[in-house]
């Protein structure tokens, strides 16, 4: 496994590769969810993983500084699965005077976009840069960040990017909590309470299966369940059209049921798709 820090070195290695390249962009502090993407990327001849905590996708009051980092641990986890790890510094990605941004309109306006202004501009910009640097045949993203997947897919189509984007299923803890680097922030009580998120998403799926099509009814039942958990503070719960990501009144598949909930200082997101 080669670890490279500069764009020039990454490009040089890319030019030496033969066959297909699978790319998994990450912000590090890896867990089983990331590793499932890397294992899937092994369907390619070469696997590249990037580790870069992208400052431009964090708001001024968000957790950029405290975002968990452990490079030696990450590299040990990747050693047997990855050919190249790209780990640029901020000055490499955003040199002084940097002033170019990628902005996807429309589907970035609701959900995470509404509560994290500027987040998707940072994501779209860094993903574009990483794809340009790595030049993959296929790139792999986790469905836990459902809106991110939709934004990147739309961007790739509309900017005529020549690659395949693959969304992989959310990997969950035994109690259903979606794996996330941010789970490490949760204290034991919050961690126990956080299991309510997947219970609420499962409830939505069950109600739908039993014939409930009214989004408001489902949202109220989900909210009531989450509110039984005293440590949970709901940021949003949404049932949206699976393509436009706009909230719906009547649930028609594919519908994205998604939520953001705070436990103390930790903001967790999760989702399921109906239909
Ligand atoms: O999902 C993430 O970890 C990040 O948003 C990504 C795609 C690596 C861009 O920084």
XYZ file of N, CA and C and ligand atoms in Angstrom:
835
model
N 0.851 -1.197 0.000
C 0.000 0.000 0.000
C 0.891 1.253 0.000
N 0.613 2.143 -0.963
C 1.402 3.377 -1.029
C 0.592 4.518 -0.418
N 1.251 5.346 0.380
C 0.581 6.505 0.973
C 1.155 7.749 0.318
N 0.287 8.554 -0.323
C 0.788 9.735 -1.028
C 0.082 10.990 -0.526
N 0.854 12.076 -0.493
C 0.296 13.311 0.077
C 0.138 14.427 -0.945
N 0.778 14.273 -2.106
C 0.683 15.364 -3.067
C -0.157 14.951 -4.285
N -0.731 15.960 -4.921
C -1.546 15.726 -6.121
C -0.647 15.183 -7.233
N 0.551 15.746 -7.318
C 1.491 15.338 -8.373
C 1.814 13.840 -8.262
N 2.105 13.396 -7.037
C 2.451 11.977 -6.812
C 1.241 11.069 -7.077
N 0.052 11.536 -6.674
C -1.168 10.747 -6.911
C -1.376 10.574 -8.420
N -1.197 11.662 -9.162
C -1.374 11.604 -10.626
C -0.361 10.670 -11.274
N 0.886 10.731 -10.765
C 1.952 9.896 -11.336
C 1.600 8.409 -11.135
N 1.124 8.074 -9.911
C 0.748 6.681 -9.645
C -0.441 6.259 -10.503
N -1.398 7.193 -10.663
C -2.590 6.891 -11.483
C -2.194 6.552 -12.908
N -1.216 7.323 -13.426
C -0.780 7.077 -14.810
C -0.140 5.703 -14.963
N 0.420 5.183 -13.866
C 1.078 3.872 -13.934
C 0.093 2.708 -13.795
N -1.174 3.000 -13.384
C -2.119 1.897 -13.171
C -2.644 1.393 -14.512
N -2.957 0.109 -14.537
C -3.588 -0.501 -15.712
C -4.949 -1.018 -15.272
N -5.932 -0.985 -16.148
C -7.250 -1.522 -15.813
C -8.094 -0.512 -15.032
N -9.077 -1.044 -14.284
C -10.047 -0.157 -13.617
C -9.531 0.304 -12.251
N -9.995 1.509 -11.866
C -9.626 2.069 -10.562
C -10.900 2.335 -9.771
N -10.986 1.753 -8.568
C -12.112 2.025 -7.666
C -11.661 3.006 -6.597
N -12.491 4.010 -6.334
C -12.079 5.087 -5.416
C -13.098 5.235 -4.288
N -12.606 5.282 -3.057
C -13.459 5.514 -1.887
C -12.960 6.776 -1.176
N -13.689 7.905 -1.337
C -13.297 9.112 -0.599
C -13.789 9.024 0.841
N -12.938 9.354 1.805
C -13.351 9.319 3.215
C -12.767 10.527 3.947
N -13.293 10.754 5.141
C -12.683 11.751 6.028
C -11.945 11.042 7.168
N -11.658 9.746 6.988
C -10.874 9.016 7.973
C -11.683 8.615 9.194
N -10.975 8.237 10.250
C -11.546 7.634 11.446
C -12.487 6.498 11.010
N -11.857 5.571 10.307
C -12.616 4.567 9.554
C -13.348 3.583 10.459
N -14.451 3.082 9.939
C -15.215 2.050 10.639
C -15.691 1.039 9.590
N -16.463 0.074 10.045
C -16.895 -1.017 9.175
C -17.670 -0.507 7.945
N -18.374 0.630 8.099
C -19.096 1.202 6.958
C -18.128 1.572 5.839
N -17.036 2.253 6.196
C -16.026 2.592 5.178
C -15.429 1.322 4.568
N -15.123 0.360 5.456
C -14.457 -0.852 4.957
C -15.358 -1.624 3.997
N -16.676 -1.528 4.208
C -17.587 -2.213 3.266
C -17.483 -1.571 1.881
N -17.259 -0.261 1.829
C -17.085 0.417 0.529
C -15.764 -0.025 -0.112
N -14.723 -0.105 0.725
C -13.405 -0.474 0.197
C -13.441 -1.916 -0.330
N -14.126 -2.798 0.420
C -14.225 -4.200 -0.040
C -14.967 -4.268 -1.370
N -16.023 -3.466 -1.485
C -16.771 -3.447 -2.758
C -15.882 -2.914 -3.894
N -15.042 -1.911 -3.550
C -14.172 -1.306 -4.575
C -13.129 -2.290 -5.088
N -12.962 -3.397 -4.363
C -11.981 -4.388 -4.816
C -12.429 -5.121 -6.085
N -13.635 -4.814 -6.549
C -14.052 -5.333 -7.861
C -13.236 -4.677 -8.989
N -12.427 -3.681 -8.659
C -11.562 -3.002 -9.641
C -10.134 -3.554 -9.553
N -9.311 -3.212 -10.557
C -7.924 -3.694 -10.537
C -7.103 -2.973 -9.471
N -7.414 -1.703 -9.256
C -6.676 -0.909 -8.254
C -7.680 -0.210 -7.354
N -7.364 -0.164 -6.043
C -8.243 0.532 -5.095
C -7.498 1.736 -4.504
N -8.146 2.907 -4.608
C -7.595 4.135 -4.014
C -8.581 4.612 -2.946
N -8.052 4.946 -1.770
C -8.876 5.537 -0.698
C -8.273 6.897 -0.369
N -9.123 7.918 -0.239
C -8.578 9.196 0.242
C -9.006 9.407 1.684
N -8.118 10.005 2.459
C -8.431 10.404 3.836
C -8.170 11.907 3.889
N -9.253 12.666 4.006
C -9.100 14.128 4.039
C -10.306 14.732 4.744
N -10.071 15.370 5.875
C -11.163 16.051 6.590
C -11.300 17.421 5.926
N -12.318 17.518 5.088
C -12.460 18.680 4.208
C -13.038 19.885 4.958
N -12.224 20.918 5.194
C -12.716 22.035 6.021
C -13.894 22.768 5.400
N -14.007 22.761 4.061
C -15.024 23.613 3.426
C -16.439 23.043 3.519
N -16.590 21.820 4.041
C -17.953 21.290 4.179
C -18.473 21.402 5.611
N -17.677 22.037 6.488
C -18.099 22.264 7.867
C -18.498 23.722 8.033
N -19.598 23.957 8.745
C -19.983 25.327 9.077
C -19.098 25.861 10.184
N -19.126 27.209 10.392
C -18.250 27.818 11.394
C -18.472 27.281 12.811
N -19.707 26.834 13.103
C -19.962 26.328 14.470
C -19.951 24.800 14.520
N -19.518 24.168 13.442
C -19.534 22.704 13.416
C -18.197 22.127 13.922
N -18.091 20.787 13.814
C -17.041 20.075 14.543
C -15.772 19.810 13.729
N -15.397 20.742 12.829
C -14.193 20.494 12.019
C -12.965 20.228 12.909
N -12.771 21.080 13.909
C -11.554 20.949 14.746
C -11.567 19.664 15.557
N -12.753 19.310 16.054
C -12.810 18.139 16.944
C -13.129 16.840 16.191
N -13.308 16.923 14.856
C -13.658 15.707 14.094
C -12.609 14.628 14.400
N -13.041 13.392 14.732
C -12.051 12.399 15.175
C -11.047 12.047 14.073
N -9.793 11.945 14.481
C -8.727 11.617 13.524
C -7.807 10.579 14.151
N -7.419 9.567 13.396
C -6.435 8.587 13.878
C -5.810 7.913 12.653
N -4.833 8.606 12.084
C -4.246 8.134 10.819
C -3.551 6.769 10.969
N -2.734 6.551 12.028
C -2.081 5.224 12.113
C -3.115 4.092 12.135
N -4.196 4.276 12.874
C -5.244 3.249 12.941
C -5.895 3.065 11.568
N -6.206 4.183 10.885
C -6.825 4.104 9.551
C -5.925 3.327 8.583
N -4.645 3.655 8.601
C -3.726 3.011 7.645
C -3.620 1.515 7.933
N -3.630 1.154 9.219
C -3.567 -0.278 9.573
C -4.825 -0.997 9.061
N -5.975 -0.337 9.151
C -7.216 -0.969 8.683
C -7.228 -1.140 7.163
N -6.551 -0.217 6.464
C -6.590 -0.238 4.991
C -5.527 -1.137 4.383
N -4.487 -1.418 5.175
C -3.275 -2.068 4.663
C -3.548 -3.245 3.715
N -4.427 -4.160 4.112
C -4.608 -5.374 3.297
C -5.680 -5.189 2.212
N -6.311 -4.013 2.168
C -7.458 -3.845 1.254
C -7.212 -2.826 0.141
N -6.171 -2.001 0.314
C -6.039 -0.798 -0.517
C -4.673 -0.752 -1.184
N -4.637 -0.222 -2.406
C -3.344 -0.081 -3.095
C -2.721 1.281 -2.826
N -3.573 2.322 -2.873
C -3.050 3.688 -2.713
C -3.938 4.444 -1.729
N -3.317 5.137 -0.759
C -4.057 6.047 0.127
C -3.590 7.459 -0.198
N -4.554 8.309 -0.532
C -4.247 9.710 -0.851
C -4.648 10.555 0.355
N -3.657 11.233 0.930
C -3.890 11.991 2.170
C -3.351 13.411 2.040
N -4.043 14.268 1.296
C -3.490 15.612 1.071
C -3.622 16.506 2.312
N -2.778 17.525 2.362
C -2.905 18.574 3.394
C -3.853 19.647 2.857
N -4.322 20.532 3.753
C -5.223 21.613 3.325
C -4.567 22.494 2.251
N -3.271 22.794 2.429
C -2.600 23.713 1.490
C -2.501 23.103 0.093
N -2.543 21.766 0.031
C -2.477 21.080 -1.266
C -3.841 21.191 -1.974
N -4.908 21.068 -1.199
C -6.260 21.077 -1.779
C -6.771 22.504 -1.991
N -6.460 23.381 -1.053
C -6.962 24.762 -1.129
C -5.789 25.733 -0.923
N -4.919 25.869 -1.931
C -3.782 26.776 -1.761
C -4.254 28.222 -1.600
N -3.399 29.070 -1.089
C -3.746 30.485 -0.872
C -4.343 31.055 -2.146
N -5.431 31.787 -2.018
C -6.069 32.399 -3.183
C -7.098 31.499 -3.839
N -7.298 30.305 -3.288
C -8.262 29.357 -3.884
C -9.652 29.988 -3.956
N -10.324 29.893 -5.108
C -11.588 30.624 -5.265
C -12.577 29.972 -6.228
N -12.529 28.649 -6.348
C -13.427 27.980 -7.305
C -14.324 26.999 -6.557
N -15.636 27.095 -6.809
C -16.596 26.287 -6.052
C -17.572 25.600 -6.982
N -18.006 24.416 -6.567
C -19.019 23.679 -7.335
C -20.309 23.723 -6.519
N -21.367 24.196 -7.135
C -22.629 24.337 -6.403
C -23.745 23.623 -7.155
N -24.394 22.685 -6.480
C -25.545 21.991 -7.054
C -26.783 22.620 -6.426
N -27.674 23.119 -7.263
C -28.884 23.783 -6.729
C -29.995 22.743 -6.528
N -31.173 23.193 -6.141
C -32.360 22.319 -6.090
C -32.300 21.292 -4.971
N -31.735 20.125 -5.276
C -31.783 19.036 -4.279
C -30.920 19.312 -3.050
N -30.140 20.374 -3.067
C -29.345 20.709 -1.871
C -30.106 21.638 -0.924
N -31.313 22.053 -1.348
C -31.998 23.090 -0.551
C -32.654 22.566 0.724
N -33.142 21.307 0.694
C -33.835 20.764 1.879
C -32.903 19.941 2.747
N -33.495 19.269 3.740
C -32.812 18.290 4.592
C -31.482 18.819 5.136
N -30.384 18.122 4.859
C -29.085 18.555 5.371
C -28.707 19.944 4.861
N -29.075 20.226 3.608
C -28.736 21.528 3.014
C -29.400 22.672 3.759
N -30.636 22.443 4.240
C -31.369 23.509 4.935
C -30.779 23.765 6.316
N -30.265 22.704 6.945
C -29.771 22.877 8.320
C -28.255 23.045 8.385
N -27.565 22.797 7.260
C -26.101 22.977 7.234
C -25.746 23.823 6.001
N -26.020 25.145 6.069
C -25.779 25.980 4.882
C -24.319 25.875 4.420
N -24.138 25.743 3.117
C -22.779 25.690 2.558
C -22.172 24.292 2.564
N -22.798 23.362 3.288
C -22.222 22.012 3.411
C -22.028 21.350 2.047
N -23.083 21.385 1.218
C -22.986 20.656 -0.052
C -22.094 21.358 -1.071
N -21.928 22.656 -0.931
C -20.965 23.351 -1.791
C -19.555 22.803 -1.488
N -19.277 22.636 -0.198
C -17.972 22.079 0.199
C -17.813 20.640 -0.264
N -18.882 19.850 -0.123
C -18.807 18.431 -0.533
C -18.621 18.341 -2.052
N -19.470 19.076 -2.804
C -19.406 18.992 -4.271
C -18.030 19.454 -4.767
N -17.494 20.484 -4.137
C -16.196 21.008 -4.567
C -15.083 19.990 -4.292
N -15.049 19.471 -3.072
C -13.939 18.557 -2.754
C -14.066 17.249 -3.526
N -15.308 16.765 -3.713
C -15.467 15.498 -4.446
C -15.040 15.701 -5.903
N -15.409 16.838 -6.495
C -14.972 17.127 -7.871
C -13.442 17.128 -7.949
N -12.812 17.806 -6.992
C -11.348 17.882 -7.000
C -10.736 16.478 -6.837
N -11.274 15.706 -5.889
C -10.719 14.362 -5.655
C -10.900 13.477 -6.890
N -12.081 13.580 -7.525
C -12.308 12.763 -8.733
C -11.357 13.194 -9.850
N -11.124 14.490 -9.974
C -10.182 14.972 -11.001
C -8.758 14.501 -10.717
N -8.407 14.443 -9.448
C -7.033 14.052 -9.079
C -6.833 12.539 -9.247
N -7.825 11.759 -8.768
C -7.659 10.297 -8.740
C -8.023 9.667 -10.086
N -8.979 10.247 -10.783
C -9.387 9.712 -12.091
C -9.920 8.285 -12.024
N -10.894 8.000 -11.126
C -11.366 6.615 -10.979
C -12.315 6.176 -12.092
N -12.431 4.863 -12.244
C -13.443 4.276 -13.115
C -14.778 4.264 -12.374
N -14.685 3.949 -11.062
C -15.889 3.872 -10.210
C -15.571 4.544 -8.869
N -16.578 5.235 -8.305
C -16.404 5.807 -6.958
C -17.548 5.312 -6.082
N -17.251 5.098 -4.805
C -18.166 4.413 -3.886
C -18.530 5.327 -2.727
N -19.829 5.432 -2.445
C -20.324 6.295 -1.371
C -21.341 5.523 -0.533
N -21.453 5.889 0.739
C -22.387 5.199 1.630
C -23.779 5.816 1.556
N -24.789 4.959 1.516
C -26.181 5.412 1.424
C -26.636 6.100 2.718
N -25.851 5.986 3.795
C -26.220 6.700 5.027
C -26.333 8.200 4.745
N -25.439 8.701 3.876
C -25.506 10.104 3.475
C -26.316 10.172 2.181
N -27.620 9.906 2.287
C -28.452 9.741 1.093
C -28.471 11.005 0.237
N -28.562 12.160 0.889
C -28.621 13.401 0.103
C -27.273 13.653 -0.581
N -26.184 13.349 0.114
C -24.857 13.495 -0.496
C -24.756 12.635 -1.756
N -25.250 11.408 -1.672
C -25.216 10.513 -2.846
C -26.005 11.140 -3.992
N -27.209 11.663 -3.677
C -28.050 12.254 -4.728
C -27.365 13.476 -5.342
N -26.742 14.287 -4.502
C -26.071 15.507 -4.985
C -24.900 15.133 -5.901
N -24.108 14.166 -5.471
C -22.922 13.799 -6.255
C -23.338 13.136 -7.576
N -24.406 12.333 -7.528
C -24.868 11.702 -8.775
C -25.337 12.764 -9.765
N -26.105 13.734 -9.264
C -26.621 14.795 -10.144
C -25.462 15.618 -10.719
N -24.527 15.945 -9.847
C -23.362 16.723 -10.277
C -22.573 15.972 -11.356
N -22.390 14.673 -11.150
C -21.591 13.891 -12.107
C -22.271 13.851 -13.472
N -23.606 13.722 -13.459
C -24.341 13.698 -14.734
C -24.247 15.075 -15.389
N -24.528 16.125 -14.600
C -24.638 17.456 -15.203
C -23.279 18.042 -15.589
N -22.198 17.582 -14.943
C -20.860 18.046 -15.341
C -20.170 17.032 -16.269
N -20.960 16.073 -16.781
C -20.444 15.107 -17.767
C -19.206 14.367 -17.273
N -19.243 13.967 -16.014
C -18.092 13.231 -15.474
C -18.150 11.790 -15.971
N -17.020 11.291 -16.413
C -16.984 9.973 -17.036
C -16.587 8.918 -16.003
N -17.537 8.550 -15.154
C -17.278 7.495 -14.169
C -18.593 6.922 -13.688
N -18.506 5.784 -12.973
C -19.700 5.158 -12.419
C -19.723 5.456 -10.923
N -20.882 5.890 -10.417
C -21.000 6.148 -8.977
C -21.820 5.033 -8.358
N -21.315 4.482 -7.278
C -21.992 3.333 -6.665
C -22.332 3.646 -5.209
N -23.635 3.565 -4.886
C -24.088 3.790 -3.511
C -24.198 2.445 -2.814
N -23.580 2.340 -1.639
C -23.553 1.059 -0.919
C -24.398 1.149 0.353
N -25.009 0.006 0.753
C -25.935 0.033 1.904
C -25.277 0.503 3.200
N -26.091 1.121 4.046
C -25.638 1.571 5.367
C -25.281 0.342 6.218
N -24.147 0.429 6.886
C -23.756 -0.655 7.799
C -24.169 -0.244 9.209
N -24.802 -1.174 9.937
C -25.390 -0.827 11.237
C -24.775 -1.633 12.376
N -24.809 -1.035 13.567
C -24.442 -1.745 14.793
C -25.554 -2.758 15.085
N -25.314 -3.724 16.007
C -26.356 -4.728 16.284
C -27.700 -4.117 16.699
N -27.712 -2.955 17.360
C -29.003 -2.347 17.757
C -29.578 -1.445 16.660
N -28.964 -1.431 15.490
C -29.521 -0.686 14.358
C -28.872 0.671 14.125
N -28.098 1.186 15.084
C -27.484 2.511 14.886
C -26.547 2.470 13.668
N -26.737 3.431 12.766
C -25.886 3.489 11.572
C -24.450 3.798 11.987
N -23.501 3.091 11.405
C -22.094 3.363 11.747
C -21.710 4.733 11.239
N -21.000 5.482 12.072
C -20.569 6.831 11.729
C -19.348 7.161 12.575
N -18.423 7.926 11.995
C -17.245 8.321 12.777
C -17.674 9.144 13.983
N -18.794 9.860 13.856
C -19.249 10.733 14.942
C -19.853 9.953 16.114
N -20.130 8.653 15.957
C -20.699 7.886 17.080
C -19.755 7.892 18.279
N -18.471 8.116 18.012
C -17.484 8.111 19.087
C -17.721 9.262 20.086
N -18.432 10.314 19.639
C -18.725 11.443 20.539
C -19.758 11.073 21.604
N -20.566 10.029 21.351
C -21.705 9.732 22.231
C -21.223 9.151 23.564
N -21.792 9.667 24.689
C -21.475 9.015 25.966
C -22.369 7.767 26.066
N -22.120 6.901 27.063
C -22.851 5.611 27.081
C -24.372 5.781 27.083
N -24.887 6.787 27.788
C -26.339 6.995 27.826
C -26.873 7.437 26.461
N -26.141 8.373 25.835
C -26.537 8.846 24.496
C -26.456 7.699 23.484
N -25.401 6.914 23.606
C -25.226 5.786 22.670
C -26.397 4.804 22.784
N -26.841 4.547 24.026
C -27.975 3.645 24.230
C -29.235 4.262 23.591
N -29.435 5.576 23.848
C -30.623 6.255 23.343
C -30.665 6.368 21.829
N -29.490 6.421 21.205
C -29.415 6.642 19.756
C -30.027 5.492 18.949
N -30.233 4.355 19.601
C -30.860 3.220 18.904
C -32.284 3.560 18.470
N -32.864 4.610 19.072
C -34.246 4.975 18.733
C -34.370 5.446 17.265
N -33.271 5.911 16.697
C -33.348 6.443 15.319
C -33.749 5.344 14.333
N -33.063 4.228 14.417
C -33.393 3.150 13.475
C -34.766 2.564 13.792
N -35.133 2.583 15.097
C -36.483 2.098 15.459
C -37.529 2.975 14.773
N -37.297 4.300 14.755
C -38.263 5.220 14.134
C -38.317 5.002 12.616
N -37.168 4.772 12.010
C -37.142 4.537 10.556
C -37.825 3.208 10.217
N -37.612 2.215 11.066
C -38.249 0.914 10.857
C -39.759 1.031 11.024
N -40.178 1.868 11.995
C -41.608 2.099 12.198
C -42.233 2.680 10.920
N -41.535 3.637 10.306
C -42.051 4.236 9.061
C -42.239 3.158 7.998
N -41.245 2.287 7.883
C -41.343 1.213 6.874
C -42.521 0.286 7.176
N -42.705 -0.022 8.479
C -43.800 -0.941 8.857
C -45.164 -0.312 8.589
N -45.289 0.975 8.938
C -46.570 1.661 8.713
C -46.903 1.647 7.219
N -45.896 1.942 6.407
C -46.089 1.927 4.949
C -46.525 0.548 4.474
N -45.829 -0.494 4.973
C -46.168 -1.870 4.560
C -47.600 -2.203 4.954
N -48.068 -1.633 6.080
C -49.445 -1.892 6.527
C -50.463 -0.979 5.855
N -50.015 -0.223 4.865
C -50.961 0.534 4.042
C -51.048 2.024 4.331
N -50.264 2.535 5.296
C -50.340 3.972 5.607
C -49.585 4.765 4.523
N -50.302 5.707 3.895
C -49.660 6.481 2.813
C -49.541 7.955 3.169
N -50.147 8.352 4.286
C -50.140 9.764 4.657
C -48.833 10.107 5.386
N -48.025 10.983 4.773
C -46.699 11.286 5.320
C -46.803 11.897 6.720
N -47.780 12.788 6.926
C -47.926 13.445 8.233
C -48.175 12.448 9.357
N -49.037 11.470 9.063
C -49.352 10.450 10.076
C -48.079 9.693 10.453
N -47.318 9.301 9.434
C -46.087 8.536 9.686
C -45.085 9.406 10.460
N -44.956 10.673 10.030
C -43.997 11.573 10.701
C -44.367 11.752 12.174
N -45.667 11.898 12.456
C -46.092 12.079 13.849
C -45.796 10.846 14.694
N -46.009 9.681 14.103
C -45.713 8.439 14.854
C -44.199 8.325 15.115
N -43.403 8.691 14.120
C -41.941 8.636 14.299
C -41.502 9.617 15.384
N -42.069 10.825 15.306
C -41.712 11.875 16.267
C -42.064 11.447 17.691
N -43.266 10.865 17.831
C -43.715 10.434 19.171
C -42.756 9.379 19.729
N -42.306 8.481 18.857
C -41.380 7.426 19.311
C -40.041 8.047 19.736
N -39.526 8.956 18.909
C -38.216 9.549 19.229
C -38.304 10.382 20.513
N -39.444 11.044 20.704
C -39.588 11.896 21.892
C -39.657 11.093 23.196
N -39.918 9.781 23.075
C -39.869 8.948 24.290
C -38.440 8.834 24.816
N -37.486 9.184 23.967
C -36.082 9.115 24.353
C -35.653 10.507 24.832
N -35.478 10.690 26.137
C -35.282 12.043 26.670
C -34.019 12.749 26.156
N -33.014 12.009 25.735
C -31.767 12.657 25.296
C -31.811 13.094 23.832
N -32.881 12.717 23.125
C -32.948 13.009 21.686
C -33.559 14.384 21.422
N -32.889 15.189 20.605
C -33.436 16.475 20.154
C -33.540 16.457 18.636
N -34.777 16.464 18.138
C -34.972 16.317 16.693
C -34.573 17.602 15.959
N -33.729 17.475 14.938
C -33.404 18.619 14.059
C -34.428 18.634 12.913
N -34.596 17.508 12.252
C -35.679 17.349 11.273
C -35.984 15.869 11.080
N -37.231 15.619 10.681
C -37.611 14.293 10.168
C -38.365 14.583 8.881
N -38.059 13.845 7.846
C -38.666 14.163 6.551
C -39.046 12.888 5.806
N -40.143 13.019 5.064
C -40.452 11.985 4.059
C -40.498 12.722 2.729
N -39.572 12.372 1.857
C -39.388 13.149 0.625
C -39.443 12.228 -0.590
N -39.712 12.834 -1.717
C -39.647 12.109 -2.983
C -38.192 11.619 -3.173
N -38.047 10.348 -3.507
C -36.709 9.762 -3.607
C -35.837 10.400 -4.674
N -36.443 11.091 -5.649
C -35.636 11.693 -6.723
C -35.384 13.181 -6.466
N -36.485 13.937 -6.157
C -36.317 15.394 -6.006
C -35.867 15.774 -4.595
N -36.066 14.878 -3.639
C -35.804 15.120 -2.208
C -36.700 16.218 -1.627
N -37.798 16.485 -2.293
C -38.781 17.451 -1.756
C -39.793 16.684 -0.903
N -40.203 17.301 0.233
C -41.164 16.649 1.128
C -42.452 16.308 0.384
N -43.042 15.170 0.749
C -44.288 14.758 0.094
C -45.421 14.697 1.118
N -46.663 14.776 0.623
C -47.827 14.579 1.500
C -48.253 13.121 1.461
N -48.214 12.553 0.233
C -48.589 11.150 0.080
C -47.333 10.333 -0.235
N -47.143 9.262 0.481
C -45.925 8.457 0.291
C -46.087 7.562 -0.938
N -45.200 7.805 -1.904
C -45.176 6.950 -3.112
C -43.738 6.490 -3.294
N -43.506 5.210 -3.493
C -42.131 4.762 -3.650
C -41.510 5.240 -4.973
N -40.217 5.546 -5.027
C -39.300 5.486 -3.905
C -39.388 6.773 -3.078
N -39.552 6.621 -1.759
C -39.585 7.784 -0.869
C -38.414 7.675 0.111
N -37.790 8.811 0.377
C -36.663 8.824 1.312
C -37.163 9.297 2.676
N -37.082 8.415 3.663
C -37.425 8.805 5.041
C -36.096 9.106 5.725
N -35.894 10.354 6.123
C -34.586 10.704 6.670
C -34.748 11.576 7.907
N -33.713 11.602 8.718
C -33.776 12.396 9.942
C -32.394 12.843 10.375
N -32.399 13.939 11.123
C -31.200 14.387 11.839
C -31.643 14.632 13.263
N -30.923 14.060 14.208
C -31.300 14.169 15.623
C -30.027 14.412 16.426
N -30.123 15.329 17.378
C -28.974 15.594 18.252
C -29.091 14.808 19.539
N -27.962 14.253 19.960
C -27.831 13.682 21.301
C -26.697 14.466 21.952
N -27.044 15.371 22.869
C -26.014 16.255 23.411
C -25.440 17.080 22.276
N -24.102 17.042 22.136
C -23.467 17.841 21.082
C -23.375 17.079 19.761
N -23.813 15.835 19.757
C -23.611 14.995 18.575
C -24.842 15.008 17.681
N -24.600 15.334 16.410
C -25.701 15.380 15.442
C -25.607 14.126 14.586
N -26.637 13.280 14.668
C -26.623 12.023 13.907
C -27.637 12.100 12.776
N -27.322 11.480 11.639
C -28.293 11.392 10.545
C -28.475 9.921 10.174
N -29.642 9.633 9.604
C -29.897 8.269 9.128
C -31.079 8.314 8.166
N -31.303 7.253 7.447
C -32.422 7.222 6.500
C -32.724 5.794 6.083
N -33.939 5.611 5.558
C -34.274 4.388 4.830
C -35.055 4.811 3.583
N -35.037 3.947 2.583
C -35.828 4.223 1.390
C -37.040 3.307 1.405
N -38.221 3.884 1.169
C -39.458 3.096 1.096
C -39.710 2.740 -0.358
N -39.876 1.457 -0.598
C -40.202 1.012 -1.946
C -38.961 0.758 -2.766
O -18.889 11.355 3.222
C -17.786 11.848 3.517
O -17.000 11.285 4.301
C -17.384 13.182 2.911
O -18.487 14.022 2.764
C -16.610 13.042 1.582
C -17.472 12.392 0.517
C -15.368 12.190 1.813
C -16.181 14.424 1.085
O -15.374 15.061 2.007
